[in-house]
Amino acid sequence: MAIRKKSNKNPPVLSHEFVVQNHADIVSCMAMIFLLGLMFEITAKAAVIFVTLQYNVTIPATEEQSAETISLYHYGIKDLATIFFYMLVAIIIHAIIQEYVLDKINRKMHFSKTKHSKFNESGQLSAFYLFSCVWGTSILVSENYISDPTSLWRDYPHTLIPFQMKFFYILQLAYWFHAFPELYFQKTKKEDIFRQIVYIGLYLFHIAGAYLLNLTHLGLVLLVLHYFVEFLFHISRLFYFSDERYQKGFSLWAVLFVLGRLLTLILSVLTFGFGLARAEDQQLNFSTGNFNILAVRISVLASICMTQAFMMWKFINFQLRRWREHSSSQPQSVKKKFVTAKGKTSRKERENGINGTVTSNGADSPRSRKDKSS
């Protein structure tokens, strides 16, 4: 499982460079410790908490609902151990994609330092967004959330969720937690650290909020919608780095970005302002996981609206900056073409002595020959 970048330098053991160069090997050894712990009876009970999902509830089969027993899950404090283990797995997969895919492309394309970092970021995120979109969509289809929008708020609180749903949220939290140590491993610039922390923090805040407040159905729909739009942006940026004439992807992303924000607000308002607001049980109850009270609904809806407004503000600034760059570069190119066209004279003009020059062919022109003959 060695994932070591080839380098002629041998930094001191446990030094800064040593940890950065060999972080994937170190993390792989840590993950192997938990997997080896499953093989021994003494450590199996502790290792299971890290590797497998906890808080399993088996519902016996009934004639009305199903003919087979159903295994559902709820959350608890032990989920932190599971998130930690899969955070290690995310770091390993991140290093595999970086070394065996992105680094090879970077060596062929010869990107600048700025494009190199942006290409790596888009490459990692596009792979994650694609994987999450496909997996999330399969859950939505299998649980019939798309065909029945009322399932977003019906039978709230959604304390018991299927295996796929819980595993999806565990991996989402693990991935975004792994982004914090990656800031150190990837040697992120100091001026970019704050932007990255805000970016990661917003994801963790909303995903953890949907998970802890038992709003997993709504959270899954909004995540798949958001990830699809973000995937389109990052895959368009990858194509743009390979060919700067490629702009169609950004135009499509701009349209879907606005539509995605509107659809997010519509679904949120329907869920909190229409569905949950009309529920019979609107009392705070931690034992049953019911958070359907007015204060919580307003707080959650306000946080979603503020996040969408923040994203739209960033989007508008991004589009205005692109428009300014395009408008400023266009007059220069037009002026350059005009000067070039003005500086070039046609062959006919050069032959007829235009622009202050007299050619040898001027004496042999038809008019000159006519004058001579007369």
mmCIF file of N, CA and C in Angstrom, residues 232 247-257:
data_model
loop_
_atom_site.group_PDB
_atom_site.id
_atom_site.type_symbol
_atom_site.label_atom_id
_atom_site.label_comp_id
_atom_site.label_asym_id
_atom_site.label_seq_id
_atom_site.Cartn_x
_atom_site.Cartn_y
_atom_site.Cartn_z
ATOM 1 N N LEU A 232 -20.247 19.959 -12.529
ATOM 2 C CA LEU A 232 -20.212 20.563 -13.854
ATOM 3 C C LEU A 232 -19.199 21.701 -13.918
ATOM 4 N N GLN A 247 -15.416 27.186 -23.535
ATOM 5 C CA GLN A 247 -16.186 28.050 -22.640
ATOM 6 C C GLN A 247 -17.644 27.602 -22.483
ATOM 7 N N LYS A 248 -18.077 26.618 -23.274
ATOM 8 C CA LYS A 248 -19.481 26.229 -23.254
ATOM 9 C C LYS A 248 -19.890 25.646 -21.902
ATOM 10 N N GLY A 249 -18.971 24.920 -21.279
ATOM 11 C CA GLY A 249 -19.295 24.314 -19.989
ATOM 12 C C GLY A 249 -19.598 25.354 -18.925
ATOM 13 N N PHE A 250 -18.869 26.464 -18.930
ATOM 14 C CA PHE A 250 -19.109 27.518 -17.948
ATOM 15 C C PHE A 250 -20.458 28.199 -18.176
ATOM 16 N N SER A 251 -20.854 28.336 -19.429
ATOM 17 C CA SER A 251 -22.158 28.947 -19.717
ATOM 18 C C SER A 251 -23.291 28.065 -19.200
ATOM 19 N N LEU A 252 -23.179 26.755 -19.426
ATOM 20 C CA LEU A 252 -24.195 25.832 -18.923
ATOM 21 C C LEU A 252 -24.200 25.806 -17.405
ATOM 22 N N TRP A 253 -22.994 25.851 -16.815
ATOM 23 C CA TRP A 253 -22.909 25.858 -15.347
ATOM 24 C C TRP A 253 -23.555 27.108 -14.763
ATOM 25 N N ALA A 254 -23.378 28.257 -15.401
ATOM 26 C CA ALA A 254 -23.952 29.499 -14.891
ATOM 27 C C ALA A 254 -25.479 29.417 -14.839
ATOM 28 N N VAL A 255 -26.079 28.828 -15.869
ATOM 29 C CA VAL A 255 -27.539 28.694 -15.886
ATOM 30 C C VAL A 255 -28.004 27.728 -14.809
ATOM 31 N N LEU A 256 -27.342 26.575 -14.724
ATOM 32 C CA LEU A 256 -27.750 25.565 -13.736
ATOM 33 C C LEU A 256 -27.459 26.019 -12.309
ATOM 34 N N PHE A 257 -26.442 26.851 -12.140
ATOM 35 C CA PHE A 257 -26.140 27.355 -10.799
ATOM 36 C C PHE A 257 -27.299 28.186 -10.255
#
